[in-house]
Short mmCIF file of C-alpha atoms and ligand atoms in Angstrom, two decimals:
data_model
loop_
_atom_site.label_atom_id
_atom_site.label_comp_id
_atom_site.label_asym_id
_atom_site.label_seq_id
_atom_site.Cartn_x
_atom_site.Cartn_y
_atom_site.Cartn_z
CA MET Q 1379 117.02 96.60 122.87
CA THR Q 1380 116.54 93.79 118.89
CA ARG Q 1381 120.23 92.89 117.74
CA ARG Q 1382 120.25 91.04 115.48
CA ALA Q 1383 123.64 89.45 113.17
CA LEU Q 1384 123.72 89.22 109.62
CA ARG Q 1385 126.04 87.33 107.93
CA GLY Q 1386 127.63 87.62 103.93
CA ASP Q 1387 129.51 89.56 101.40
CA LEU Q 1388 128.17 93.58 101.93
CA LEU Q 1389 128.00 95.57 99.21
CA ASP Q 1390 128.06 99.49 98.92
CA PHE Q 1391 129.25 102.79 97.90
CA THR Q 1392 131.36 105.59 99.26
CA GLY Q 1393 130.56 107.84 96.89
CA LEU Q 1394 129.50 108.39 93.39
CA PRO Q 1395 131.49 105.72 90.89
CA ALA Q 1396 132.46 107.98 87.49
CA LEU Q 1397 129.65 106.67 85.04
CA GLY Q 1398 132.59 104.49 83.16
CA ASP Q 1399 135.18 103.13 85.24
CA VAL Q 1400 134.50 99.71 86.18
CA ASP Q 1401 137.97 100.07 88.79
CA SER Q 1402 136.11 102.74 90.78
CA PRO Q 1403 136.71 104.15 94.09
CA ALA Q 1404 134.01 104.27 95.86
CA VAL Q 1405 132.87 101.03 95.66
CA ARG Q 1406 132.82 98.96 98.78
CA PHE Q 1407 133.31 95.36 98.95
CA ARG Q 1408 133.62 92.83 102.43
CA PRO Q 1409 133.59 89.62 101.20
CA ASP Q 1410 132.13 87.36 104.43
CA HIS Q 1411 131.24 89.56 106.75
CA TRP Q 1412 129.41 89.90 109.59
CA LEU Q 1413 126.58 93.18 110.00
CA LEU Q 1414 125.48 93.82 113.72
CA ILE Q 1415 122.17 95.92 113.67
CA GLU Q 1416 121.50 97.24 116.83
CA ASP Q 1417 117.37 98.78 117.69
CA GLY Q 1418 116.86 98.88 114.11
CA ARG Q 1419 120.09 100.64 113.68
CA ILE Q 1420 124.10 98.82 112.44
CA VAL Q 1421 125.51 99.52 114.83
CA ALA Q 1422 129.02 98.12 113.43
CA VAL Q 1423 130.21 95.63 110.37
CA GLN Q 1424 133.23 93.21 110.54
CA ALA Q 1425 134.89 90.39 109.52
CA GLU Q 1426 134.60 88.90 112.22
CA ALA Q 1427 131.44 86.58 114.35
CA PRO Q 1428 129.75 88.66 116.58
CA GLY Q 1429 129.66 87.02 120.50
CA GLU Q 1430 127.02 84.61 121.12
CA ASP Q 1431 124.20 87.54 122.66
CA TRP Q 1432 124.10 88.12 119.34
CA PRO Q 1433 121.77 86.67 117.48
CA ARG Q 1434 122.53 86.02 114.17
CA GLU Q 1435 121.30 85.13 110.30
CA ASP Q 1436 124.13 83.59 108.25
CA HIS Q 1437 123.19 84.36 104.55
CA ARG Q 1438 127.44 83.31 103.47
CA GLY Q 1439 128.05 82.98 99.99
CA ARG Q 1440 124.88 85.99 99.17
CA LEU Q 1441 124.34 89.62 98.72
CA ILE Q 1442 123.97 92.35 101.27
CA LEU Q 1443 123.65 95.79 99.69
CA PRO Q 1444 121.35 98.68 101.50
CA GLY Q 1445 117.56 98.34 100.33
CA PHE Q 1446 117.13 99.91 96.90
CA VAL Q 1447 115.33 103.47 96.65
CA ASP Q 1448 112.52 103.91 93.60
CA THR Q 1449 112.32 107.99 93.54
CA HIS Q 1450 109.26 107.93 91.16
CA VAL Q 1451 105.77 105.13 91.11
CA HIS Q 1452 102.75 105.62 91.11
CA CYS Q 1453 100.69 103.34 93.63
CA PRO Q 1454 97.39 102.95 92.00
CA GLN Q 1455 98.90 101.84 88.67
CA LEU Q 1456 99.11 98.04 89.69
CA ASP Q 1457 96.14 97.85 87.94
CA VAL Q 1458 97.81 99.30 84.61
CA ILE Q 1459 101.27 97.91 83.94
CA ALA Q 1460 101.32 96.75 81.59
CA SER Q 1461 98.96 98.29 79.17
CA TYR Q 1462 99.55 97.93 75.42
CA GLY Q 1463 99.95 100.23 72.59
CA ALA Q 1464 99.54 103.65 73.56
CA THR Q 1465 102.45 107.12 74.30
CA LEU Q 1466 102.27 108.91 76.84
CA LEU Q 1467 99.42 111.29 76.97
CA ASP Q 1468 96.73 108.40 75.29
CA TRP Q 1469 98.50 105.99 77.88
CA LEU Q 1470 96.86 108.90 80.38
CA GLN Q 1471 93.42 108.79 79.20
CA THR Q 1472 92.63 105.52 78.09
CA TYR Q 1473 94.00 103.31 81.40
CA THR Q 1474 95.55 105.20 84.62
CA PHE Q 1475 92.97 107.80 84.67
CA PRO Q 1476 90.16 105.49 84.71
CA ALA Q 1477 91.94 103.27 87.04
CA GLU Q 1478 93.28 105.83 89.36
CA GLN Q 1479 89.53 107.23 89.35
CA ARG Q 1480 88.86 104.18 91.60
CA PHE Q 1481 91.03 105.50 94.49
CA ALA Q 1482 88.49 108.01 95.78
CA ASP Q 1483 86.95 104.93 98.30
CA PRO Q 1484 88.76 104.65 100.99
CA ALA Q 1485 88.50 101.08 101.48
CA VAL Q 1486 90.16 100.49 97.87
CA ALA Q 1487 93.22 103.54 98.71
CA ARG Q 1488 92.81 101.66 101.89
CA ALA Q 1489 94.17 97.86 99.91
CA GLY Q 1490 95.69 98.88 97.06
CA ALA Q 1491 98.70 101.04 99.49
CA GLU Q 1492 99.14 97.73 101.52
CA LEU Q 1493 98.89 96.20 98.35
CA PHE Q 1494 101.46 98.57 97.05
CA LEU Q 1495 103.56 98.94 99.74
CA ASP Q 1496 103.89 94.86 100.16
CA ALA Q 1497 105.28 94.74 96.86
CA LEU Q 1498 108.06 97.02 96.17
CA LEU Q 1499 109.70 94.91 99.78
CA ALA Q 1500 108.38 92.06 97.85
CA HIS Q 1501 111.42 93.64 94.99
CA GLY Q 1502 113.90 94.23 97.36
CA THR Q 1503 112.20 98.55 97.62
CA THR Q 1504 112.82 99.55 101.00
CA ALA Q 1505 111.99 103.29 100.34
CA ALA Q 1506 110.30 105.34 97.51
CA VAL Q 1507 108.27 108.63 96.02
CA VAL Q 1508 105.06 107.71 95.66
CA PHE Q 1509 102.35 109.11 93.75
CA ALA Q 1510 99.46 108.74 95.29
CA THR Q 1511 96.02 109.71 93.42
CA VAL Q 1512 94.28 113.01 93.76
CA HIS Q 1513 92.32 111.60 95.99
CA ALA Q 1514 93.14 112.73 99.70
CA VAL Q 1515 92.46 109.42 101.27
CA SER Q 1516 94.80 107.68 98.37
CA ALA Q 1517 98.17 109.56 100.10
CA GLU Q 1518 96.76 108.85 103.52
CA ALA Q 1519 96.47 105.43 103.05
CA LEU Q 1520 100.07 105.47 102.53
CA PHE Q 1521 100.79 107.23 105.11
CA GLU Q 1522 99.30 104.83 107.53
CA ALA Q 1523 100.31 101.34 106.20
CA ALA Q 1524 104.43 102.97 105.51
CA SER Q 1525 103.92 103.68 109.50
CA VAL Q 1526 102.84 100.55 109.28
CA ARG Q 1527 106.19 98.15 107.94
CA GLY Q 1528 108.00 100.92 108.87
CA MET Q 1529 109.01 102.43 106.16
CA ARG Q 1530 110.54 105.35 104.66
CA ILE Q 1531 107.67 106.73 101.45
CA ILE Q 1532 108.32 110.38 100.87
CA THR Q 1533 104.29 111.50 99.06
CA GLY Q 1534 101.17 113.37 99.46
CA LYS Q 1535 97.86 113.53 97.78
CA VAL Q 1536 98.31 115.23 93.53
CA LEU Q 1537 97.88 118.44 92.64
CA MET Q 1538 95.50 118.38 88.92
CA ASP Q 1539 92.60 121.09 88.74
CA ARG Q 1540 93.26 120.67 84.66
CA HIS Q 1541 92.87 119.14 81.89
CA ALA Q 1542 91.47 115.35 83.71
CA PRO Q 1543 88.28 114.02 83.77
CA GLU Q 1544 85.66 114.45 86.24
CA GLY Q 1545 86.10 113.00 89.87
CA LEU Q 1546 90.02 113.20 88.91
CA ARG Q 1547 90.59 117.46 89.82
CA ASP Q 1548 90.40 119.41 92.66
CA ASP Q 1549 90.32 122.99 92.92
CA VAL Q 1550 93.03 125.04 94.48
CA GLU Q 1551 91.06 126.08 97.88
CA GLY Q 1552 90.33 122.27 98.27
CA ALA Q 1553 94.04 121.49 97.41
CA ARG Q 1554 95.51 123.56 99.72
CA ARG Q 1555 93.07 121.95 102.68
CA ASP Q 1556 94.16 119.17 101.39
CA CYS Q 1557 97.14 119.13 102.00
CA GLU Q 1558 98.08 121.64 104.58
CA ALA Q 1559 95.51 119.45 106.67
CA GLN Q 1560 97.77 116.06 105.36
CA ILE Q 1561 101.36 117.87 106.48
CA ALA Q 1562 100.43 118.72 109.74
CA ARG Q 1563 98.74 115.19 110.39
CA TRP Q 1564 102.07 113.47 108.42
CA HIS Q 1565 105.31 115.39 107.47
CA GLY Q 1566 107.52 114.85 109.42
CA ARG Q 1567 106.30 111.24 111.14
CA GLY Q 1568 108.01 108.67 111.65
CA ARG Q 1569 109.68 108.12 108.59
CA ASN Q 1570 107.21 109.56 105.91
CA ALA Q 1571 107.43 113.20 104.54
CA PHE Q 1572 105.62 114.58 102.70
CA ALA Q 1573 105.15 116.13 99.00
CA VAL Q 1574 103.81 118.86 97.42
CA THR Q 1575 102.78 116.83 94.66
CA VAL Q 1576 102.80 119.25 90.54
CA ARG Q 1577 101.82 115.69 88.61
CA PHE Q 1578 102.62 118.04 85.85
CA ALA Q 1579 102.24 121.24 84.44
CA VAL Q 1580 98.96 119.72 82.13
CA THR Q 1581 96.93 118.89 84.73
CA SER Q 1582 97.74 122.24 86.97
CA THR Q 1583 96.72 126.10 86.36
CA PRO Q 1584 99.33 128.22 87.26
CA GLU Q 1585 97.00 129.74 90.27
CA GLN Q 1586 97.51 126.12 91.09
CA LEU Q 1587 101.03 125.64 90.89
CA ALA Q 1588 101.37 129.06 92.62
CA MET Q 1589 99.59 127.37 95.61
CA ALA Q 1590 102.32 125.09 95.12
CA GLY Q 1591 104.88 127.19 95.48
CA GLY Q 1592 103.42 128.47 98.84
CA LEU Q 1593 103.44 125.02 99.92
CA LEU Q 1594 107.63 124.94 99.65
CA GLN Q 1595 108.18 128.59 100.69
CA ARG Q 1596 105.36 128.21 104.14
CA HIS Q 1597 107.15 124.79 104.79
CA GLU Q 1598 110.31 124.21 105.45
CA GLY Q 1599 111.71 121.03 104.39
CA LEU Q 1600 108.46 120.13 102.20
CA TYR Q 1601 109.65 117.42 99.03
CA MET Q 1602 108.86 118.55 95.29
CA GLN Q 1603 107.46 115.31 93.66
CA THR Q 1604 106.29 116.20 89.17
CA HIS Q 1605 106.94 115.14 85.99
CA VAL Q 1606 109.00 117.04 83.33
CA ALA Q 1607 109.74 116.74 79.74
CA GLU Q 1608 109.30 113.18 78.76
CA ASN Q 1609 106.61 113.17 75.94
CA LEU Q 1610 107.29 115.15 72.72
CA ASP Q 1611 103.45 115.80 72.21
CA GLU Q 1612 103.68 117.31 76.22
CA VAL Q 1613 106.34 119.61 75.39
CA ARG Q 1614 104.53 120.98 72.84
CA TRP Q 1615 101.09 120.99 74.98
CA VAL Q 1616 103.46 122.64 77.58
CA GLN Q 1617 104.27 125.57 75.66
CA GLU Q 1618 101.03 126.38 74.76
CA LEU Q 1619 99.19 126.01 78.17
CA PHE Q 1620 102.81 128.27 79.02
CA PRO Q 1621 103.83 129.89 76.26
CA GLN Q 1622 105.75 132.49 78.41
CA ALA Q 1623 107.73 130.04 79.45
CA ARG Q 1624 111.60 130.01 78.22
CA SER Q 1625 111.32 125.73 78.81
CA TYR Q 1626 108.77 123.27 80.74
CA LEU Q 1627 111.23 123.32 83.57
CA ASP Q 1628 110.69 127.28 83.34
CA VAL Q 1629 107.42 126.64 84.29
CA TYR Q 1630 107.74 125.07 87.53
CA HIS Q 1631 111.28 127.10 88.33
CA GLN Q 1632 108.93 130.53 87.89
CA HIS Q 1633 106.50 129.31 90.28
CA GLY Q 1634 108.84 128.72 92.46
CA LEU Q 1635 108.87 124.55 92.88
CA LEU Q 1636 112.62 123.99 92.19
CA ASN Q 1637 114.67 123.18 94.33
CA GLN Q 1638 116.76 119.85 96.68
CA ARG Q 1639 113.53 118.79 97.36
CA SER Q 1640 112.54 118.64 93.95
CA VAL Q 1641 111.92 115.37 92.93
CA LEU Q 1642 111.26 115.23 88.47
CA ALA Q 1643 110.60 111.94 86.87
CA HIS Q 1644 111.81 112.08 82.74
CA GLY Q 1645 113.38 115.08 82.07
CA ILE Q 1646 114.55 113.41 78.45
CA TRP Q 1647 113.45 116.30 76.10
CA LEU Q 1648 115.88 119.75 78.40
CA ASP Q 1649 118.51 121.48 77.40
CA ASP Q 1650 121.66 123.17 78.37
CA ALA Q 1651 119.91 126.43 80.23
CA ASP Q 1652 117.32 123.57 81.93
CA ARG Q 1653 120.15 121.60 83.12
CA ALA Q 1654 121.94 124.13 84.10
CA LEU Q 1655 119.13 125.18 86.92
CA LEU Q 1656 118.12 121.95 88.02
CA ARG Q 1657 122.22 122.37 88.92
CA ASP Q 1658 122.00 125.43 90.07
CA THR Q 1659 118.78 125.06 92.14
CA GLY Q 1660 119.48 121.63 93.74
CA ALA Q 1661 116.69 119.82 91.44
CA HIS Q 1662 117.09 116.14 90.40
CA ILE Q 1663 116.67 113.65 87.60
CA ALA Q 1664 114.30 110.65 88.20
CA PHE Q 1665 115.42 108.90 84.99
CA CYS Q 1666 112.83 106.20 85.01
CA PRO Q 1667 113.79 103.90 81.86
CA SER Q 1668 111.56 100.90 81.39
CA SER Q 1669 109.13 103.48 80.89
CA ASN Q 1670 110.48 105.44 78.68
CA LEU Q 1671 110.52 102.66 76.96
CA PHE Q 1672 107.44 101.13 77.09
CA LEU Q 1673 105.74 104.16 76.40
CA GLY Q 1674 108.28 104.76 73.41
CA SER Q 1675 108.71 108.31 75.27
CA GLY Q 1676 112.19 108.84 74.07
CA LEU Q 1677 115.93 107.82 75.61
CA PHE Q 1678 117.62 109.55 79.07
CA ASN Q 1679 121.42 110.93 78.48
CA TRP Q 1680 122.90 110.41 81.89
CA ALA Q 1681 126.47 111.64 80.44
CA GLU Q 1682 125.53 115.29 80.05
CA ALA Q 1683 123.55 115.32 83.28
CA ARG Q 1684 126.91 114.09 84.42
CA ALA Q 1685 128.85 116.81 82.66
CA VAL Q 1686 126.45 119.47 83.35
CA GLY Q 1687 126.03 118.46 87.28
CA HIS Q 1688 122.90 117.34 88.70
CA GLY Q 1689 121.25 114.71 90.37
CA VAL Q 1690 120.02 111.92 88.28
CA SER Q 1691 118.80 108.87 90.71
CA LEU Q 1692 116.39 105.97 89.47
CA ALA Q 1693 113.04 104.33 88.91
CA SER Q 1694 110.54 101.82 87.65
CA ASP Q 1695 107.98 104.59 87.27
CA VAL Q 1696 105.59 101.61 87.27
CA GLY Q 1697 102.86 101.16 85.47
CA GLY Q 1698 104.34 104.19 82.56
CA GLY Q 1699 107.66 101.13 83.79
CA THR Q 1700 106.70 97.33 83.71
CA SER Q 1701 108.66 96.95 87.16
CA LEU Q 1702 108.78 97.07 90.36
CA SER Q 1703 112.04 96.19 90.17
CA MET Q 1704 115.05 98.10 90.39
CA LEU Q 1705 117.78 95.15 88.97
CA ARG Q 1706 115.28 94.75 85.89
CA THR Q 1707 115.17 98.94 86.15
CA LEU Q 1708 119.06 98.70 85.75
CA ALA Q 1709 119.45 96.49 83.33
CA GLU Q 1710 116.75 98.76 81.20
CA ALA Q 1711 119.24 101.79 82.45
CA TYR Q 1712 121.89 99.81 80.61
CA LYS Q 1713 120.80 99.26 77.01
CA VAL Q 1714 119.31 103.14 77.83
CA GLN Q 1715 122.96 104.47 78.39
CA ALA Q 1716 124.67 102.10 75.11
CA LEU Q 1717 122.08 103.19 72.96
CA ARG Q 1718 123.10 107.10 73.76
CA GLY Q 1719 126.82 105.82 73.75
CA THR Q 1720 127.65 105.38 77.27
CA ARG Q 1721 128.51 102.33 79.01
CA MET Q 1722 127.17 102.75 82.83
CA THR Q 1723 129.08 100.81 84.78
CA ALA Q 1724 127.00 97.88 87.56
CA TRP Q 1725 128.37 101.11 90.48
CA ALA Q 1726 127.38 103.52 88.77
CA GLY Q 1727 123.66 101.98 88.25
CA LEU Q 1728 123.47 100.10 91.60
CA HIS Q 1729 124.85 103.66 93.99
CA ALA Q 1730 121.94 105.15 91.90
CA ALA Q 1731 119.79 102.99 93.40
CA THR Q 1732 120.82 103.48 96.58
CA LEU Q 1733 123.44 105.93 97.76
CA GLY Q 1734 123.03 108.70 95.88
CA ALA Q 1735 119.67 108.08 96.11
CA ALA Q 1736 119.64 108.58 99.60
CA GLU Q 1737 121.90 112.07 99.02
CA ALA Q 1738 120.06 113.72 96.20
CA LEU Q 1739 117.23 113.35 98.77
CA GLY Q 1740 118.74 114.58 102.27
CA LEU Q 1741 118.38 111.29 103.65
CA ALA Q 1742 122.17 110.16 103.71
CA HIS Q 1743 122.30 109.95 107.58
CA GLU Q 1744 119.70 107.61 107.59
CA LEU Q 1745 119.93 105.46 104.57
CA GLY Q 1746 121.76 103.91 101.47
CA ALA Q 1747 125.21 102.71 102.82
CA LEU Q 1748 126.27 100.02 105.40
CA GLU Q 1749 127.29 101.73 107.85
CA PRO Q 1750 127.29 102.19 111.36
CA GLY Q 1751 124.57 104.91 112.73
CA ARG Q 1752 122.12 104.66 109.05
CA LEU Q 1753 118.81 102.42 109.43
CA ALA Q 1754 119.12 99.02 109.29
CA ASP Q 1755 117.25 99.11 106.10
CA LEU Q 1756 118.57 96.32 103.27
CA CYS Q 1757 118.32 93.21 101.98
CA VAL Q 1758 119.99 89.79 100.98
CA TRP Q 1759 119.74 88.74 97.74
CA ASP Q 1760 120.69 84.96 95.52
CA TRP Q 1761 123.77 85.59 93.03
CA ALA Q 1762 121.88 82.88 91.03
CA SER Q 1763 118.67 82.17 90.27
CA GLY Q 1764 117.79 79.28 87.66
CA PRO Q 1765 120.36 77.35 85.98
CA VAL Q 1766 120.71 79.77 83.77
CA ALA Q 1767 122.33 82.50 86.02
CA GLU Q 1768 123.47 80.05 87.74
CA HIS Q 1769 125.91 79.14 84.98
CA ARG Q 1770 126.97 82.17 84.29
CA ASP Q 1771 127.51 82.90 87.91
CA ALA Q 1772 129.72 80.47 88.25
CA VAL Q 1773 131.53 81.51 84.73
CA ALA Q 1774 132.32 84.56 86.57
CA THR Q 1775 133.14 82.54 89.39
CA GLY Q 1776 135.87 81.04 88.00
CA GLN Q 1777 135.09 77.33 87.80
CA VAL Q 1778 133.81 76.96 84.51
CA ALA Q 1779 137.67 75.25 82.66
CA PRO Q 1780 139.42 76.69 81.10
CA LEU Q 1781 138.11 80.09 81.67
CA PRO Q 1782 139.32 82.82 83.87
CA ALA Q 1783 137.31 83.72 86.64
CA GLN Q 1784 136.27 87.64 86.98
CA SER Q 1785 136.41 90.74 87.75
CA LEU Q 1786 134.26 91.56 90.22
CA HIS Q 1787 132.59 94.48 88.35
CA ALA Q 1788 131.87 91.30 85.87
CA ARG Q 1789 130.80 89.54 88.37
CA VAL Q 1790 127.90 91.85 89.90
CA PHE Q 1791 127.10 93.03 85.94
CA ALA Q 1792 125.94 89.81 85.13
CA TRP Q 1793 123.96 89.71 88.89
CA MET Q 1794 122.24 93.68 88.20
CA THR Q 1795 121.56 92.61 84.33
CA LEU Q 1796 120.26 88.68 85.91
CA ALA Q 1797 119.17 89.35 88.60
CA ASP Q 1798 115.02 90.31 90.07
CA GLU Q 1799 112.56 90.09 93.12
CA ARG Q 1800 113.31 86.10 92.50
CA ASN Q 1801 116.95 87.09 93.68
CA LEU Q 1802 115.91 88.56 96.87
CA ARG Q 1803 115.89 85.86 100.64
CA ALA Q 1804 115.52 88.88 102.34
CA ALA Q 1805 114.60 92.57 103.46
CA TYR Q 1806 115.16 94.53 106.20
CA VAL Q 1807 113.50 97.92 106.93
CA ALA Q 1808 115.11 99.36 109.91
CA GLY Q 1809 116.66 95.82 110.93
CA GLN Q 1810 112.53 94.34 110.82
CA PRO Q 1811 112.32 91.41 108.47
CA ARG Q 1812 109.59 92.32 105.79
CA GLY Q 1813 109.91 90.55 102.94
CA PRO Q 1814 110.11 87.78 101.51
CA GLN Q 1815 111.25 85.12 104.91
CA PRO Q 1816 115.06 84.73 105.05
CA ARG Q 1817 116.15 81.10 104.64
CA LEU Q 1818 119.02 81.11 106.67
CA ILE Q 1819 122.44 78.79 105.66
CA PRO Q 1820 122.83 76.42 108.33
CA ASP Q 1821 125.95 75.78 110.74
CA PRO Q 1822 128.37 73.00 109.41
CA VAL Q 1823 127.88 70.11 111.76
N1 LIG X 1472 103.04 112.25 83.58
C1 LIG X 1472 102.18 113.06 83.86
N2 LIG X 1472 101.49 111.85 84.31
C2 LIG X 1472 102.08 110.42 84.32
C3 LIG X 1472 101.74 109.42 84.82
O1 LIG X 1472 100.88 109.11 85.22
N3 LIG X 1472 102.88 108.71 84.37
C4 LIG X 1472 104.00 109.31 83.59
N4 LIG X 1472 105.28 108.27 83.04
N5 LIG X 1472 104.07 109.87 83.43
C5 LIG X 1472 103.26 111.23 83.77
ZN1 LIG X 1473 105.94 108.87 86.29
#
């Protein structure tokens, strides 16, 4: 039996915070508490120090949150992050497709998967829904590297049998064989889950989309991940390719690809009927603010999604997005929503990146909250890193006279907006330290 007791300021959620409610009752803040972990699971949360039989890690004065969940990110695109001067379709042709061709080589795929997962952990992300490439080896490498780290990873080889260059196309039968083999080998093994991964409607023939829908029908519990309605040129192209569909989203619906385990990135250019379809099928949108700003794709309207009642999680979409940090991503989310006329609270944002994502993926029994019974996927964060953030945090806590101490929301919002991976002190996956080495606070002498 392995035991570990962590001390710190515990922040998590017990429900869905309204987008603009700074006093949300769904927030659970337990300052200076102990989190007790046994064999990888949280077994208790308490104010008193545990007995001597609990090895202690003292993170007093630091924040402890559930590990972040990135619901849409591309492993091979670390090669093209921060590439200049393109919108979606030319960005794919100019930068992304050439980079993804490298992943046909198993050695590249293995090294790429390890670099990528270690980078996620170094940014405080302990679980993710990940795009590999069209090559089966790229998804295999991710499953293997995630298994070594004990991480919850949802991925699968990418399906694309048209409108992609030589070396990045599969065909319906070969893709079906590869997917079936990955489902048999990886789905439900450890913390791995298989996602039927349609890149987007443009790069799959109707026959391949039908095959993808067949996989979902034959195998209970698979995920589905794709892109939808990200960019107006893309939307027009999909209309030309699928003239019989009511909308871009409807292309997926017609092929049996929408259910409670479907994760669709972006969803900027949807209408009310699309939003109702998401709600009715249980599919959800991964909001990717950093990517949407960087590629100039548009401004996702979260309030409209809430009004209709479909789910929204949060995602970096690296390499369209420019940081793996979910905190940087949340800071961008606030700005995008501000341009849409909504002031997103830190609670709404942090919930979407933790418990909200876990619920949207049907994994809330396993992760997303600091609650007995959950696996101990969690991160320890400094409240501030660097002189400006330290000063700002001192203002929030009332240490800069004559300014009065601010609310908890004001302090956490400033943290969310200013923090990044430099604030990360430690990351644990199923109770095992996997991120930066924890730096502990010594007992006073
Ligand atoms: N649409 C199809 N492929 C991609 C991709 O790799 N990134 C983004 N942002 N959108 C896509
Ligand atoms: Zn993407």
